[in-house]
PDB file of C-alpha atoms in Angstrom:
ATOM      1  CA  UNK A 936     116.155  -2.302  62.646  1.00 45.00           C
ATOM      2  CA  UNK A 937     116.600  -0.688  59.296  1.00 47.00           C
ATOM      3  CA  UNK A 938     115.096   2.628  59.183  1.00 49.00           C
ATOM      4  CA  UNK A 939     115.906   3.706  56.106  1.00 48.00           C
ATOM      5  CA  UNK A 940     113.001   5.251  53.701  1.00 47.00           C
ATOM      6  CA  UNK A 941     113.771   5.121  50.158  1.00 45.00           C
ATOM      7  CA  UNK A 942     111.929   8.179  48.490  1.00 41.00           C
ATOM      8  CA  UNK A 943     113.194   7.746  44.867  1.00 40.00           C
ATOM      9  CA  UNK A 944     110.590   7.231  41.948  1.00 44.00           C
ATOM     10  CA  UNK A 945     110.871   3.929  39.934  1.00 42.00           C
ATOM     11  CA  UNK A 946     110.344   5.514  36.772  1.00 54.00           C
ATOM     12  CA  UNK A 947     106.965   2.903  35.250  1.00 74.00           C
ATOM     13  CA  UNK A 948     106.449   1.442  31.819  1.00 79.00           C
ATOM     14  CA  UNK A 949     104.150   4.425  30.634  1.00 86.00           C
ATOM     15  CA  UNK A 950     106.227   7.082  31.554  1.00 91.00           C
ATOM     16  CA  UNK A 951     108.511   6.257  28.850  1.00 91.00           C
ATOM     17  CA  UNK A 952     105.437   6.508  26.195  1.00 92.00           C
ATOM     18  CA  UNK A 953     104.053   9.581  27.576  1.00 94.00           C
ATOM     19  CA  UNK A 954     107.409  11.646  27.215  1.00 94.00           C
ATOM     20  CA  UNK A 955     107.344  10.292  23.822  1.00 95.00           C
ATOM     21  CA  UNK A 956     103.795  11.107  22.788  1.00 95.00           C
ATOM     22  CA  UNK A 957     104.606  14.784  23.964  1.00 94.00           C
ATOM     23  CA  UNK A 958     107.311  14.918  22.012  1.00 95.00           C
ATOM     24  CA  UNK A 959     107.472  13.018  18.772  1.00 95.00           C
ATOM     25  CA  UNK A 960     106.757  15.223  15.933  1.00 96.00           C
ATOM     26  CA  UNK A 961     105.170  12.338  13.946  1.00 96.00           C
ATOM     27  CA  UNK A 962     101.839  11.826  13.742  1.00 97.00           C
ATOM     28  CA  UNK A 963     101.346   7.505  13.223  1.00 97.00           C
ATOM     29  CA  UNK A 964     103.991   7.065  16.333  1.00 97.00           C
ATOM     30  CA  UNK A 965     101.228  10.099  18.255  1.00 97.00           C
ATOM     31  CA  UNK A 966      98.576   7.514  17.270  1.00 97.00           C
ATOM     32  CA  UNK A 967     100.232   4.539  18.071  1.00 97.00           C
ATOM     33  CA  UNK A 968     101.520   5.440  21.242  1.00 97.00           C
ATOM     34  CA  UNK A 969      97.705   6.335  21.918  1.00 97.00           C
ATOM     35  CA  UNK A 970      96.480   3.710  21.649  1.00 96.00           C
ATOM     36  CA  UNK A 971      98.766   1.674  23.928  1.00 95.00           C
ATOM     37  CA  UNK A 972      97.851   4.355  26.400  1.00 95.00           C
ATOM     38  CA  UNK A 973      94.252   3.130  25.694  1.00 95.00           C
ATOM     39  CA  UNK A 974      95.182  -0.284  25.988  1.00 94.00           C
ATOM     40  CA  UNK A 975      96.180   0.008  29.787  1.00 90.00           C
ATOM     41  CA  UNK A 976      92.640   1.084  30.720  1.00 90.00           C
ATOM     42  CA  UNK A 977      93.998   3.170  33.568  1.00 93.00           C
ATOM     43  CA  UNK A 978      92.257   6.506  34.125  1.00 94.00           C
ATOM     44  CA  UNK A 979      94.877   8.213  34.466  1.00 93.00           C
ATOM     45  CA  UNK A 980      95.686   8.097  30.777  1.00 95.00           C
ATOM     46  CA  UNK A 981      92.753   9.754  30.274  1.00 95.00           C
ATOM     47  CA  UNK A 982      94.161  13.205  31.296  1.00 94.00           C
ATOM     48  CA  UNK A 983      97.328  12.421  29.088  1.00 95.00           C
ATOM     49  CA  UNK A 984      95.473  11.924  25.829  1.00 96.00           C
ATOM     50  CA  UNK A 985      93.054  14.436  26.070  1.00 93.00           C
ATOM     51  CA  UNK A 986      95.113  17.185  24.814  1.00 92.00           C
ATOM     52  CA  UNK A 987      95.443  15.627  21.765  1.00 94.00           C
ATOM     53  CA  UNK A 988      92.009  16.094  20.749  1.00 92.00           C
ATOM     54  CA  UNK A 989      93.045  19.336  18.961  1.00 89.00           C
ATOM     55  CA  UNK A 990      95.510  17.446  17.568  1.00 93.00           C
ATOM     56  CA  UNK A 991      95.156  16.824  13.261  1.00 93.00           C
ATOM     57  CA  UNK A 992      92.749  15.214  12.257  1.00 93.00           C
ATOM     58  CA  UNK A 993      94.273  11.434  12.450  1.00 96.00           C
ATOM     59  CA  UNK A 994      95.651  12.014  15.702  1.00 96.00           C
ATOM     60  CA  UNK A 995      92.129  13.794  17.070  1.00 94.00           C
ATOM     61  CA  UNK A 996      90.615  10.447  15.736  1.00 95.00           C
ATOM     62  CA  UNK A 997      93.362   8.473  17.550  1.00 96.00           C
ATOM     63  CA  UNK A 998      92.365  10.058  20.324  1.00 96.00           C
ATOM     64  CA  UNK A 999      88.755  10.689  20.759  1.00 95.00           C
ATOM     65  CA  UNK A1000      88.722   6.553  20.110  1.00 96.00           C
ATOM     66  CA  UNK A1001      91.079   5.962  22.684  1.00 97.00           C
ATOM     67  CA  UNK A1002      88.892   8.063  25.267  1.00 96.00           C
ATOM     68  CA  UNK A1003      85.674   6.305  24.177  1.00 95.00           C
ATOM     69  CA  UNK A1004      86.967   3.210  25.368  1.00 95.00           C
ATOM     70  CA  UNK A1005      87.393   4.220  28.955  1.00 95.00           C
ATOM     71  CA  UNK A1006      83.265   4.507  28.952  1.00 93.00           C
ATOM     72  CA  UNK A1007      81.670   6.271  31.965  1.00 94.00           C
ATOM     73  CA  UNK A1008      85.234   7.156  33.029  1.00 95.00           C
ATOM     74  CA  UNK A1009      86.179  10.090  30.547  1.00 94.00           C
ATOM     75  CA  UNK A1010      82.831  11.256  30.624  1.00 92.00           C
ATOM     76  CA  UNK A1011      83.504  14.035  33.913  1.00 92.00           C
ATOM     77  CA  UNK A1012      86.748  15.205  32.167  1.00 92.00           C
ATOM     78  CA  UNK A1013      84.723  15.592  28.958  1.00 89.00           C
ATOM     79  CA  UNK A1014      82.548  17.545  30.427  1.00 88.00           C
ATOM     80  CA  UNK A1015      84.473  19.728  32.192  1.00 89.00           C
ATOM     81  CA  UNK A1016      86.714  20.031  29.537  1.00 86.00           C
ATOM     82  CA  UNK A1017      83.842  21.724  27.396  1.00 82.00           C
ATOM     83  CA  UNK A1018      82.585  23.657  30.427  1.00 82.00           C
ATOM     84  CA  UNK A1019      85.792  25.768  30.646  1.00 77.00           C
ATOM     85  CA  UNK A1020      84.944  28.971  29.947  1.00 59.00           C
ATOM     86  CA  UNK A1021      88.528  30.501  30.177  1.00 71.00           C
ATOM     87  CA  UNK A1022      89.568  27.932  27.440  1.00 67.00           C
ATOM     88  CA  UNK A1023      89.889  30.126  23.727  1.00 69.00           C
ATOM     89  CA  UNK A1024      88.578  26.962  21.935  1.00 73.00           C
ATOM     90  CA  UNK A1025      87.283  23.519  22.513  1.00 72.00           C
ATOM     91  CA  UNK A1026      88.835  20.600  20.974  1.00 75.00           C
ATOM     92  CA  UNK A1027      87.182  19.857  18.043  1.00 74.00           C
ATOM     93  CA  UNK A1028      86.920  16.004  19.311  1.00 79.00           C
ATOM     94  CA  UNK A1029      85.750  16.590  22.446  1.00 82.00           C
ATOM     95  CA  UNK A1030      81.556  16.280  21.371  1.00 80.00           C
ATOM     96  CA  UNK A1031      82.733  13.013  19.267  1.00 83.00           C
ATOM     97  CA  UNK A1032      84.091  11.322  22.455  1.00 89.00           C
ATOM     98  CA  UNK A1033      80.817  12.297  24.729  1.00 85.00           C
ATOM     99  CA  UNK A1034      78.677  10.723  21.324  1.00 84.00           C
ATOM    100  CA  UNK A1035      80.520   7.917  21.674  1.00 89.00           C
ATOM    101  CA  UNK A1036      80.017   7.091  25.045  1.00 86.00           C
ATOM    102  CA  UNK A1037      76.530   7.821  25.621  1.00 77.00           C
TER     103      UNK A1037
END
């Protein structure tokens, strides 16, 4: 009887963190808000904290940890992430997180 198709996004926990990674300016609250990221152990983090491996140096760490704990999962984007030959430079922590999980 009631036809009516809701089509409006319920805005989740982790969207909140990821506009704030992108746009804090500090670097702890970067790594902190990481790390939660990490914590959730969804793949789909794992495209959100990849760009932060050419982040400084704390933050790279931060990050290259944080994809090392999703295993056999970040490998492929590692990968193709350093196969891109149309990208200028590699993320310096892109080799550290493939080290770490093999």
């Amino acid at each position: 009887m009631f036809g009516l198709t809701m089509t409006m996004r319920i805005q989740g926990p982790f969207d909140a963190l990821i506009r704030e990674l992108e746009s804090t300016p500090s670097a702890r609250r970067r790594m902190q808000l990481i790390h939660k990221l990490a914590l959730s152990h969804m793949t789909e983090m794992i495209d959100r904290i990849i760009p932060f491996l050419g982040d400084e140096p704390r933050v790279r760490h931060a990050a290259a940890r944080a994809l090392v704990s999703f295993g056999e999962n970040a490998r492929q984007p590692m990968l193709d992430l350093l196969g891109d030959m149309h990208r200028g430079e590699l993320p310096p922590g892109a080799v550290t997180v493939l080290a770490g999980i093999v």
